[in-house]
mmCIF file of C-alpha atoms and ligand atoms in Angstrom:
data_model
loop_
_atom_site.group_PDB
_atom_site.id
_atom_site.type_symbol
_atom_site.label_atom_id
_atom_site.label_comp_id
_atom_site.label_asym_id
_atom_site.label_seq_id
_atom_site.Cartn_x
_atom_site.Cartn_y
_atom_site.Cartn_z
ATOM 1 C CA MET N 1 -0.141 0.139 -0.039
ATOM 2 C CA ASN N 2 2.231 3.141 -1.074
ATOM 3 C CA THR N 3 1.410 6.709 -0.717
ATOM 4 C CA TYR N 4 2.588 7.419 -3.266
ATOM 5 C CA LYS N 5 5.043 5.952 -6.107
ATOM 6 C CA THR N 6 6.491 6.977 -8.820
ATOM 7 C CA GLU N 7 5.895 5.140 -11.702
ATOM 8 C CA SER N 8 8.909 3.407 -14.308
ATOM 9 C CA LYS N 9 9.274 6.911 -16.366
ATOM 10 C CA ARG N 10 10.934 9.314 -13.874
ATOM 11 C CA GLU N 11 8.216 11.590 -13.404
ATOM 12 C CA ARG N 12 8.570 15.622 -13.575
ATOM 13 C CA ALA N 13 7.805 17.670 -10.638
ATOM 14 C CA LEU N 14 7.813 21.040 -9.688
ATOM 15 C CA LEU N 15 9.174 21.534 -5.609
ATOM 16 C CA ILE N 16 7.082 24.241 -3.862
ATOM 17 C CA SER N 17 8.268 26.051 -0.085
ATOM 18 C CA SER N 18 6.315 28.251 1.633
ATOM 19 C CA GLN N 19 7.415 29.752 5.278
ATOM 20 C CA ILE N 20 6.435 32.052 7.319
ATOM 21 C CA ARG N 21 8.600 34.989 8.002
ATOM 22 C CA LYS N 22 8.353 34.609 11.279
ATOM 23 C CA ALA N 23 8.812 32.167 12.246
ATOM 24 C CA SER N 24 11.910 31.068 9.283
ATOM 25 C CA SER N 25 14.165 33.162 7.382
ATOM 26 C CA LEU N 26 15.348 32.792 3.717
ATOM 27 C CA LYS N 27 18.123 30.665 4.526
ATOM 28 C CA ASN N 28 16.032 28.480 5.925
ATOM 29 C CA THR N 29 13.602 28.438 3.370
ATOM 30 C CA LYS N 30 16.289 28.038 0.485
ATOM 31 C CA GLU N 31 18.198 25.151 2.877
ATOM 32 C CA SER N 32 14.318 23.059 3.434
ATOM 33 C CA LEU N 33 13.766 23.495 -0.402
ATOM 34 C CA SER N 34 17.375 21.945 -1.288
ATOM 35 C CA GLU N 35 16.702 19.132 0.595
ATOM 36 C CA LEU N 36 13.698 18.943 -0.421
ATOM 37 C CA GLU N 37 15.372 18.552 -4.237
ATOM 38 C CA ASN N 38 17.069 15.866 -2.442
ATOM 39 C CA LEU N 39 14.576 13.784 -1.259
ATOM 40 C CA ALA N 40 12.547 13.695 -4.553
ATOM 41 C CA THR N 41 15.924 12.773 -6.728
ATOM 42 C CA SER N 42 15.847 9.942 -3.639
ATOM 43 C CA ALA N 43 12.711 8.901 -4.389
ATOM 44 C CA GLY N 44 13.568 8.936 -8.190
ATOM 45 C CA THR N 45 11.644 11.691 -9.639
ATOM 46 C CA ILE N 46 13.505 14.517 -11.957
ATOM 47 C CA PRO N 47 13.172 17.874 -9.992
ATOM 48 C CA ILE N 48 12.445 20.944 -12.450
ATOM 49 C CA LYS N 49 12.068 23.943 -10.917
ATOM 50 C CA LYS N 50 11.649 25.283 -7.193
ATOM 51 C CA PHE N 51 9.488 27.845 -5.925
ATOM 52 C CA TYR N 52 9.388 29.884 -2.730
ATOM 53 C CA GLN N 53 7.168 32.328 -0.721
ATOM 54 C CA MET N 54 7.756 34.082 2.206
ATOM 55 C CA LEU N 55 4.119 34.707 4.162
ATOM 56 C CA ASN N 56 2.850 37.167 6.605
ATOM 57 C CA LYS N 57 0.602 34.291 7.680
ATOM 58 C CA PRO N 58 -0.628 30.791 6.989
ATOM 59 C CA VAL N 59 -2.976 30.455 3.647
ATOM 60 C CA ARG N 60 -5.626 27.972 3.004
ATOM 61 C CA THR N 61 -4.148 26.783 0.063
ATOM 62 C CA TYR N 62 0.241 26.887 1.811
ATOM 63 C CA VAL N 63 0.916 29.409 -0.924
ATOM 64 C CA GLY N 64 -0.682 32.422 -2.399
ATOM 65 C CA SER N 65 -3.271 32.286 -4.874
ATOM 66 C CA GLY N 66 -0.865 34.818 -7.185
ATOM 67 C CA LYS N 67 1.574 31.869 -7.225
ATOM 68 C CA LEU N 68 -0.609 29.480 -7.860
ATOM 69 C CA LEU N 69 -0.705 31.128 -11.263
ATOM 70 C CA GLU N 70 3.047 31.408 -11.930
ATOM 71 C CA ILE N 71 2.570 27.419 -10.990
ATOM 72 C CA LYS N 72 0.448 26.815 -12.835
ATOM 73 C CA HIS N 73 2.038 28.695 -15.946
ATOM 74 C CA HIS N 74 4.857 26.359 -15.565
ATOM 75 C CA ILE N 75 2.993 23.541 -15.211
ATOM 76 C CA LYS N 76 2.306 23.173 -18.383
ATOM 77 C CA LYS N 77 5.238 24.193 -19.981
ATOM 78 C CA LEU N 78 7.463 21.989 -18.236
ATOM 79 C CA ARG N 79 5.258 19.588 -18.804
ATOM 80 C CA ILE N 80 4.856 18.530 -15.110
ATOM 81 C CA ASN N 81 3.232 15.184 -13.827
ATOM 82 C CA VAL N 82 3.974 16.059 -9.710
ATOM 83 C CA CYS N 83 4.061 18.865 -7.847
ATOM 84 C CA ILE N 84 5.428 18.180 -4.324
ATOM 85 C CA PHE N 85 4.605 20.634 -1.193
ATOM 86 C CA ASP N 86 7.835 20.807 1.586
ATOM 87 C CA ASP N 87 4.645 20.545 4.103
ATOM 88 C CA GLU N 88 3.360 18.263 5.215
ATOM 89 C CA LEU N 89 -0.776 19.257 3.644
ATOM 90 C CA ASN N 90 -4.420 18.348 5.525
ATOM 91 C CA PRO N 91 -6.374 16.262 2.884
ATOM 92 C CA ASN N 92 -8.839 19.407 1.975
ATOM 93 C CA THR N 93 -5.684 21.814 1.558
ATOM 94 C CA GLN N 94 -4.128 18.171 -0.752
ATOM 95 C CA LYS N 95 -7.544 17.751 -2.823
ATOM 96 C CA GLU N 96 -7.920 21.473 -3.144
ATOM 97 C CA LEU N 97 -4.600 21.968 -4.498
ATOM 98 C CA GLU N 98 -5.028 19.091 -7.060
ATOM 99 C CA ASN N 99 -8.152 21.064 -8.112
ATOM 100 C CA ILE N 100 -6.694 23.888 -8.842
ATOM 101 C CA LEU N 101 -3.328 22.199 -10.425
ATOM 102 C CA GLU N 102 -4.705 19.676 -12.322
ATOM 103 C CA VAL N 103 -2.037 17.875 -11.716
ATOM 104 C CA LYS N 104 -0.922 15.351 -9.208
ATOM 105 C CA VAL N 105 0.487 17.122 -5.503
ATOM 106 C CA ILE N 106 1.900 14.909 -2.318
ATOM 107 C CA ASP N 107 3.547 16.659 0.341
ATOM 108 C CA ARG N 108 7.280 16.161 2.200
ATOM 109 C CA THR N 109 5.722 13.567 4.636
ATOM 110 C CA ALA N 110 4.075 11.198 0.997
ATOM 111 C CA LEU N 111 7.538 11.362 0.262
ATOM 112 C CA ILE N 112 9.828 10.670 2.774
ATOM 113 C CA LEU N 113 7.409 8.121 2.929
ATOM 114 C CA ASP N 114 7.554 6.886 -0.338
ATOM 115 C CA ILE N 115 11.722 6.637 0.496
ATOM 116 C CA PHE N 116 11.158 4.688 3.741
ATOM 117 C CA SER N 117 9.442 2.680 2.033
ATOM 118 C CA ASP N 118 11.880 1.853 -1.258
ATOM 119 C CA ARG N 119 14.808 1.227 1.910
ATOM 120 C CA ALA N 120 13.291 -0.951 4.756
ATOM 121 C CA GLN N 121 14.946 -4.390 4.596
ATOM 122 C CA THR N 122 13.935 -6.200 7.388
ATOM 123 C CA HIS N 123 10.902 -7.648 8.536
ATOM 124 C CA GLU N 124 9.956 -4.183 11.013
ATOM 125 C CA GLY N 125 11.507 -2.165 9.165
ATOM 126 C CA LYS N 126 8.403 -2.939 6.954
ATOM 127 C CA LEU N 127 5.951 -3.133 9.031
ATOM 128 C CA GLN N 128 7.017 0.363 10.759
ATOM 129 C CA VAL N 129 6.674 1.726 7.629
ATOM 130 C CA GLN N 130 3.621 -0.012 6.581
ATOM 131 C CA LEU N 131 2.282 1.611 9.318
ATOM 132 C CA ALA N 132 3.027 5.106 9.185
ATOM 133 C CA GLN N 133 1.592 4.781 5.113
ATOM 134 C CA SER N 134 -0.970 3.413 7.221
ATOM 135 C CA GLU N 135 -1.570 6.263 9.347
ATOM 136 C CA TYR N 136 -0.919 9.375 6.566
ATOM 137 C CA LEU N 137 -3.887 7.663 4.835
ATOM 138 C CA MET N 138 -6.998 7.325 6.814
ATOM 139 C CA PRO N 139 -7.468 10.408 7.095
ATOM 140 C CA ARG N 140 -7.226 11.276 3.016
ATOM 141 C CA LEU N 141 -9.453 7.618 2.810
ATOM 142 C CA ALA N 142 -12.097 10.519 1.297
ATOM 143 C CA GLY N 143 -9.591 10.962 -1.674
ATOM 144 C CA GLN N 144 -8.660 8.389 -2.531
ATOM 145 C CA TRP N 145 -12.071 6.654 -3.127
ATOM 146 C CA SER N 146 -11.043 5.460 -6.268
ATOM 147 C CA HIS N 147 -7.967 3.971 -5.730
ATOM 148 C CA LEU N 148 -8.590 1.186 -2.895
ATOM 149 C CA GLU N 149 -11.993 0.896 -4.420
ATOM 150 C CA ARG N 150 -10.464 -1.159 -7.106
ATOM 151 C CA LEU N 151 -7.516 -2.255 -4.094
ATOM 152 C CA GLY N 152 -9.914 -3.659 -1.211
ATOM 153 C CA GLY N 153 -13.619 -3.482 -2.564
ATOM 154 C CA GLY N 154 -13.910 -6.843 -3.928
ATOM 155 C CA VAL N 155 -16.978 -9.176 -3.051
ATOM 156 C CA GLY N 156 -17.628 -9.687 0.215
ATOM 157 C CA THR N 157 -15.077 -7.224 1.929
ATOM 158 C CA ARG N 158 -18.477 -5.030 2.297
ATOM 159 C CA GLY N 159 -19.808 -5.118 6.118
ATOM 160 C CA PRO N 160 -23.506 -4.901 6.021
ATOM 161 C CA GLY N 161 -24.931 -1.332 5.886
ATOM 162 C CA GLU N 162 -21.038 -0.168 5.205
ATOM 163 C CA THR N 163 -20.432 3.037 2.734
ATOM 164 C CA GLN N 164 -17.484 2.174 0.381
ATOM 165 C CA ILE N 165 -15.560 4.828 3.123
ATOM 166 C CA GLU N 166 -16.757 3.255 5.520
ATOM 167 C CA THR N 167 -15.014 -0.348 4.919
ATOM 168 C CA ASP N 168 -11.801 1.804 3.241
ATOM 169 C CA ARG N 169 -11.727 2.978 7.331
ATOM 170 C CA ARG N 170 -12.149 -0.734 8.456
ATOM 171 C CA LEU N 171 -9.419 -2.779 6.296
ATOM 172 C CA VAL N 172 -7.138 -0.067 6.819
ATOM 173 C CA ARG N 173 -7.793 0.532 10.812
ATOM 174 C CA GLU N 174 -7.713 -3.506 10.882
ATOM 175 C CA LYS N 175 -4.117 -3.190 8.772
ATOM 176 C CA ILE N 176 -2.620 -1.007 11.442
ATOM 177 C CA LYS N 177 -4.344 -3.489 14.549
ATOM 178 C CA SER N 178 -2.058 -6.351 12.547
ATOM 179 C CA VAL N 179 1.398 -4.744 11.494
ATOM 180 C CA LYS N 180 1.370 -2.557 15.057
ATOM 181 C CA ASN N 181 0.175 -7.020 17.212
ATOM 182 C CA SER N 182 3.750 -7.338 14.566
ATOM 183 C CA LEU N 183 5.867 -5.720 16.371
ATOM 184 C CA LYS N 184 5.225 -5.436 19.396
ATOM 185 C CA LYS N 185 5.966 -9.159 19.299
ATOM 186 C CA ILE N 186 8.823 -7.863 17.203
ATOM 187 C CA GLU N 187 9.977 -5.833 20.088
ATOM 188 C CA ARG N 188 9.692 -8.048 23.260
ATOM 189 C CA ASN N 189 12.085 -10.337 22.087
ATOM 190 C CA ARG N 190 14.718 -7.721 21.029
ATOM 191 C CA THR N 191 13.519 -6.321 24.530
ATOM 192 C CA SER N 192 14.596 -9.453 26.487
ATOM 193 C CA GLN N 193 18.220 -8.841 24.499
ATOM 194 C CA ARG N 194 18.581 -6.111 25.810
ATOM 195 C CA ARG N 195 17.950 -7.091 28.957
ATOM 196 C CA LYS N 196 21.025 -9.563 28.810
ATOM 197 C CA ARG N 197 22.628 -7.222 27.330
ATOM 198 C CA MET N 198 21.863 -4.476 30.213
ATOM 199 C CA ASN N 199 22.749 -7.148 33.009
ATOM 200 C CA ASN N 200 25.816 -8.605 32.030
ATOM 201 C CA ASN N 201 27.121 -3.704 32.535
ATOM 202 C CA ILE N 202 27.989 -3.479 29.786
ATOM 203 C CA ILE N 203 28.084 0.171 28.559
ATOM 204 C CA ASN N 204 25.577 0.612 25.196
ATOM 205 C CA PHE N 205 26.707 3.741 22.954
ATOM 206 C CA SER N 206 24.139 4.260 19.755
ATOM 207 C CA LEU N 207 25.298 6.658 16.773
ATOM 208 C CA VAL N 208 21.911 9.242 16.371
ATOM 209 C CA GLY N 209 22.389 12.514 13.729
ATOM 210 C CA TYR N 210 21.420 14.134 10.791
ATOM 211 C CA THR N 211 21.179 11.375 7.925
ATOM 212 C CA ASN N 212 24.497 10.883 5.761
ATOM 213 C CA SER N 213 26.539 12.940 8.535
ATOM 214 C CA GLY N 214 28.875 9.943 7.991
ATOM 215 C CA LYS N 215 26.675 7.445 10.985
ATOM 216 C CA SER N 216 27.413 3.904 8.962
ATOM 217 C CA LEU N 217 30.975 4.880 8.252
ATOM 218 C CA LEU N 218 31.906 6.117 11.370
ATOM 219 C CA PHE N 219 30.545 2.601 13.106
ATOM 220 C CA ASN N 220 32.287 0.494 10.570
ATOM 221 C CA SER N 221 35.541 1.882 11.484
ATOM 222 C CA LEU N 222 34.439 1.573 14.982
ATOM 223 C CA VAL N 223 33.534 -1.837 14.904
ATOM 224 C CA LYS N 224 35.820 -3.127 11.792
ATOM 225 C CA THR N 225 32.363 -4.326 9.234
ATOM 226 C CA LYS N 226 30.571 -3.353 6.898
ATOM 227 C CA ILE N 227 27.166 -1.997 6.291
ATOM 228 C CA LEU N 228 25.743 0.136 3.895
ATOM 229 C CA SER N 229 27.479 3.955 3.675
ATOM 230 C CA LYS N 230 26.281 5.471 0.909
ATOM 231 C CA ASP N 231 26.126 9.391 -0.370
ATOM 232 C CA GLN N 232 22.124 8.791 -0.458
ATOM 233 C CA LEU N 233 19.111 9.942 2.017
ATOM 234 C CA PHE N 234 18.322 7.183 4.595
ATOM 235 C CA SER N 235 20.837 4.404 3.669
ATOM 236 C CA THR N 236 20.464 2.132 6.434
ATOM 237 C CA LEU N 237 16.671 1.645 8.687
ATOM 238 C CA ASP N 238 17.106 -0.491 10.314
ATOM 239 C CA THR N 239 19.527 -0.448 13.354
ATOM 240 C CA THR N 240 22.767 -3.127 14.145
ATOM 241 C CA THR N 241 24.439 -3.595 17.052
ATOM 242 C CA ARG N 242 28.132 -4.901 17.223
ATOM 243 C CA LYS N 243 30.400 -5.515 19.651
ATOM 244 C CA LEU N 244 32.613 -2.479 20.160
ATOM 245 C CA PHE N 245 36.348 -3.063 21.662
ATOM 246 C CA LEU N 246 37.613 -0.580 23.791
ATOM 247 C CA ASN N 247 40.138 -2.619 26.465
ATOM 248 C CA GLU N 248 40.030 -5.670 28.491
ATOM 249 C CA ASN N 249 37.994 -4.391 31.350
ATOM 250 C CA ILE N 250 35.345 -2.289 29.208
ATOM 251 C CA SER N 251 32.837 -4.213 27.802
ATOM 252 C CA SER N 252 30.245 -2.250 25.024
ATOM 253 C CA THR N 253 28.598 -2.146 21.691
ATOM 254 C CA VAL N 254 27.438 0.589 19.101
ATOM 255 C CA SER N 255 24.118 1.045 17.505
ATOM 256 C CA ASP N 256 23.721 2.508 13.648
ATOM 257 C CA THR N 257 20.657 4.367 13.782
ATOM 258 C CA VAL N 258 18.246 5.567 11.286
ATOM 259 C CA GLY N 259 19.317 8.857 10.585
ATOM 260 C CA PHE N 260 16.717 12.021 11.106
ATOM 261 C CA ILE N 261 16.178 15.040 9.075
ATOM 262 C CA ASN N 262 13.727 18.887 9.340
ATOM 263 C CA LYS N 263 10.472 17.874 9.503
ATOM 264 C CA LEU N 264 10.521 13.640 10.059
ATOM 265 C CA PRO N 265 6.885 12.894 9.813
ATOM 266 C CA THR N 266 5.694 12.199 13.551
ATOM 267 C CA ILE N 267 4.051 9.201 12.181
ATOM 268 C CA LEU N 268 7.160 7.879 11.447
ATOM 269 C CA VAL N 269 8.894 9.144 14.074
ATOM 270 C CA GLU N 270 5.803 7.489 16.237
ATOM 271 C CA SER N 271 6.468 3.751 14.118
ATOM 272 C CA PHE N 272 10.429 3.509 14.370
ATOM 273 C CA LYS N 273 10.070 4.074 17.925
ATOM 274 C CA SER N 274 10.959 0.412 19.249
ATOM 275 C CA THR N 275 13.754 0.036 16.656
ATOM 276 C CA LEU N 276 14.675 3.830 17.791
ATOM 277 C CA GLU N 277 14.918 2.004 21.490
ATOM 278 C CA GLU N 278 18.276 1.095 21.390
ATOM 279 C CA ALA N 279 19.265 4.404 21.285
ATOM 280 C CA ILE N 280 16.718 4.882 24.123
ATOM 281 C CA ASN N 281 18.245 2.696 26.119
ATOM 282 C CA ALA N 282 22.110 3.575 25.525
ATOM 283 C CA ASP N 283 23.660 4.664 28.038
ATOM 284 C CA ILE N 284 25.643 7.814 25.939
ATOM 285 C CA LEU N 285 25.112 9.525 22.923
ATOM 286 C CA LEU N 286 26.944 9.393 19.873
ATOM 287 C CA HIS N 287 25.549 12.264 18.222
ATOM 288 C CA VAL N 288 27.177 12.907 14.430
ATOM 289 C CA ILE N 289 26.888 15.938 12.156
ATOM 290 C CA ASP N 290 28.364 16.981 8.886
ATOM 291 C CA TYR N 291 30.659 19.614 10.344
ATOM 292 C CA SER N 292 31.566 20.632 6.570
ATOM 293 C CA ASN N 293 27.310 21.411 5.498
ATOM 294 C CA GLU N 294 27.137 25.269 7.214
ATOM 295 C CA ASN N 295 23.962 24.619 8.503
ATOM 296 C CA PHE N 296 25.234 22.646 11.075
ATOM 297 C CA ILE N 297 23.652 23.815 13.727
ATOM 298 C CA GLU N 298 19.326 24.396 12.360
ATOM 299 C CA LYS N 299 20.140 20.584 12.136
ATOM 300 C CA ILE N 300 22.262 19.959 15.291
ATOM 301 C CA ASN N 301 18.903 21.372 17.032
ATOM 302 C CA THR N 302 16.716 19.281 14.632
ATOM 303 C CA VAL N 303 17.705 16.554 16.270
ATOM 304 C CA ASP N 304 18.209 17.789 19.036
ATOM 305 C CA LYS N 305 14.107 18.529 19.205
ATOM 306 C CA ILE N 306 13.912 14.695 18.251
ATOM 307 C CA LEU N 307 15.883 12.941 20.742
ATOM 308 C CA ASN N 308 14.242 15.236 23.710
ATOM 309 C CA ASP N 309 10.863 14.217 21.874
ATOM 310 C CA LEU N 310 11.438 10.397 22.104
ATOM 311 C CA GLY N 311 12.413 11.738 26.313
ATOM 312 C CA LEU N 312 15.835 11.319 25.686
ATOM 313 C CA SER N 313 17.064 14.991 26.915
ATOM 314 C CA LYS N 314 18.810 13.570 29.514
ATOM 315 C CA VAL N 315 20.784 10.202 28.511
ATOM 316 C CA PRO N 316 24.491 12.491 28.787
ATOM 317 C CA LYS N 317 25.991 12.811 24.860
ATOM 318 C CA ILE N 318 29.272 13.857 22.521
ATOM 319 C CA LEU N 319 29.167 15.522 19.544
ATOM 320 C CA ILE N 320 30.987 14.295 16.937
ATOM 321 C CA LYS N 321 32.124 17.046 14.410
ATOM 322 C CA ASN N 322 32.326 14.475 11.343
ATOM 323 C CA LYS N 323 34.044 15.658 7.513
ATOM 324 C CA ILE N 324 36.476 17.145 8.864
ATOM 325 C CA ASP N 325 38.373 16.911 5.985
ATOM 326 C CA ILE N 326 36.162 18.406 3.199
ATOM 327 C CA LEU N 327 35.274 21.493 5.746
ATOM 328 C CA ASN N 328 36.211 25.195 3.958
ATOM 329 C CA PHE N 329 34.671 27.902 6.104
ATOM 330 C CA THR N 330 35.627 28.895 10.094
ATOM 331 C CA PRO N 331 33.095 26.976 12.290
ATOM 332 C CA GLY N 332 31.043 29.325 15.108
ATOM 333 C CA GLU N 333 31.491 28.334 18.098
ATOM 334 C CA ILE N 334 28.762 25.677 19.273
ATOM 335 C CA VAL N 335 27.090 26.497 22.534
ATOM 336 C CA LEU N 336 25.666 23.136 23.920
ATOM 337 C CA ASP N 337 23.054 22.162 27.098
ATOM 338 C CA ARG N 338 24.330 20.496 29.811
ATOM 339 C CA SER N 339 23.576 17.561 28.588
ATOM 340 C CA TYR N 340 26.815 17.166 26.117
ATOM 341 C CA ILE N 341 29.609 16.007 27.498
ATOM 342 C CA SER N 342 32.078 16.506 25.092
ATOM 343 C CA GLN N 343 32.580 17.195 21.285
ATOM 344 C CA ILE N 344 35.524 15.941 19.021
ATOM 345 C CA GLU N 345 36.538 16.542 15.367
ATOM 346 C CA THR N 346 36.220 13.732 13.269
ATOM 347 C CA SER N 347 36.995 12.149 9.587
ATOM 348 C CA ALA N 348 35.307 9.094 9.407
ATOM 349 C CA LYS N 349 36.758 9.121 5.747
ATOM 350 C CA LEU N 350 40.360 8.751 6.996
ATOM 351 C CA GLY N 351 40.375 7.411 10.239
ATOM 352 C CA ASP N 352 41.174 11.329 11.727
ATOM 353 C CA GLY N 353 40.401 11.727 15.350
ATOM 354 C CA LEU N 354 39.258 8.046 15.815
ATOM 355 C CA ASP N 355 41.883 7.659 18.596
ATOM 356 C CA LYS N 356 41.232 10.128 20.076
ATOM 357 C CA LEU N 357 37.168 9.532 20.279
ATOM 358 C CA ARG N 358 37.934 6.031 20.904
ATOM 359 C CA HIS N 359 40.098 7.278 24.316
ATOM 360 C CA LEU N 360 36.813 9.620 24.746
ATOM 361 C CA LEU N 361 34.755 6.909 25.378
ATOM 362 C CA ILE N 362 36.582 4.747 27.666
ATOM 363 C CA LYS N 363 37.298 7.570 30.315
ATOM 364 C CA ALA N 364 33.473 8.145 29.806
ATOM 365 C CA SER N 365 32.187 4.518 30.135
ATOM 366 C CA GLU N 366 35.399 4.239 33.311
ATOM 367 C CA THR N 367 33.001 7.840 34.370
ATOM 368 C CA ILE N 368 29.445 5.540 33.638
ATOM 369 C CA ILE N 369 30.710 2.130 35.953
ATOM 370 C CA ASN N 370 32.323 4.269 38.270
ATOM 371 C CA GLU N 371 28.752 5.493 38.552
ATOM 372 C CA ARG N 372 27.195 1.825 38.502
ATOM 373 C CA ASP N 373 29.592 1.323 41.090
ATOM 374 C CA TYR N 374 28.419 3.830 43.707
ATOM 375 C CA ILE N 375 24.641 2.450 42.925
ATOM 376 C CA TYR N 376 24.734 -1.168 43.818
ATOM 377 C CA VAL N 377 27.655 -0.974 46.651
HETATM 378 N N1 LIG O 1 34.540 13.369 3.266
HETATM 379 C C1 LIG O 1 33.732 12.862 4.090
HETATM 380 N N2 LIG O 1 32.711 11.688 3.900
HETATM 381 C C2 LIG O 1 32.337 11.841 4.797
HETATM 382 C C3 LIG O 1 33.128 11.820 5.949
HETATM 383 N N3 LIG O 1 32.341 10.692 6.732
HETATM 384 C C4 LIG O 1 30.913 10.240 5.531
HETATM 385 N N4 LIG O 1 31.270 10.300 4.824
HETATM 386 C C5 LIG O 1 30.501 10.484 3.790
HETATM 387 O O1 LIG O 1 29.288 10.877 3.844
HETATM 388 C C6 LIG O 1 27.807 9.834 2.711
HETATM 389 C C7 LIG O 1 27.543 9.290 4.344
HETATM 390 O O2 LIG O 1 27.816 8.609 5.026
HETATM 391 P P1 LIG O 1 27.028 7.444 5.572
HETATM 392 O O3 LIG O 1 27.584 6.897 7.019
HETATM 393 O O4 LIG O 1 26.275 6.817 5.413
HETATM 394 O O5 LIG O 1 26.107 8.847 6.349
HETATM 395 P P2 LIG O 1 24.478 8.350 7.542
HETATM 396 O O6 LIG O 1 22.980 8.162 6.628
HETATM 397 O O7 LIG O 1 25.006 8.832 9.088
HETATM 398 O O8 LIG O 1 24.732 6.534 7.751
HETATM 399 C C8 LIG O 1 29.171 9.292 2.944
HETATM 400 O O9 LIG O 1 28.867 8.998 1.217
HETATM 401 C C9 LIG O 1 30.065 9.061 2.950
HETATM 402 O O10 LIG O 1 31.371 7.917 2.440
HETATM 403 C C10 LIG O 1 33.544 12.168 6.418
HETATM 404 O O11 LIG O 1 34.287 12.359 7.293
HETATM 405 N N5 LIG O 1 34.426 12.841 5.706
HETATM 406 MG MG1 LIG O 2 23.896 5.138 7.735
#
């Protein structure tokens, strides 16, 4: 059940972003739009042209009517198949925009869901994406009438006295329930494995951070293994945990987790909570940033906000400023809150700073072990 799937012939897309002037700067809007362009390419469309508008207050059609006319003109001129909007649209707005523009309209959430559904590898990952997709679909069912009628409207599926929409809603609700049950089973299993690790007095580190910051490459260098690290958004969705050797006195593990992004759909964060629990149970979070990206401060804030939403505001963090090999500006000082115990510069690519990082992890582990001893005696 895909919310949005690119046809085999690649679709030509217009990208549209609007922001409220008070809440966002022009620089942020442009950054968000170029991120949307990355997402659109990852999803297999061809971004043709970008539009943005700074608004004084929100408008019902996401951008003003003048802008819509301009966009409509370009849809014809540039043979556009799809318009992609940079925020989650409410179902009515989406329908209204489709009526006005006479072309397929999708939003940032659908796009991200589509990429996740492409990338999901494991049974659990696939279930988590299905859950998010079903929840996204639920309030939009009225608009998807014809689509679902074909899908679920076969003989015998409709209950007595149900309209088609009610049947569709029921089918999706049932799907959500069954996926949630399957996920619960997987989660119970993982919890018991994790409990074993906790009992053995193991220190757990989790790599967290923006997508494409270098988490997987760092993970590979730390545990000398090879999981997919690629210049691509969300190349790894599943959490991988491995033993990490620091020294004879410390047993530790490190986990690589799914990356975050600005305006990451809440339903996705919710669905991925069980995978992210690996991070939730970390003793220390290793927050990796792409230090060569000029907008790293905004990205640190985005990640911290998601971590806080997951209830992780109190877990100690180390900031890993990665990709220093391609840094070509002088970064300003980073002011961090008290959850950060340290920061360090690395190049996962060249191996710079990794010895220092190991040393830092040893120090941090020793502190935690001492605290635990203190609690247990
Ligand atoms: N130049 C440079 N590239 C890096 C560094 N670390 C990661 N990369 C590249 O950045 C891209 C994303 O890396 P990846 O580990 O998949 O990021 P993740 O999404 O955070 O797991 C890949 O193309 C990596 O080769 C680094 O320190 N320097
Ligand atoms: Mg990765």
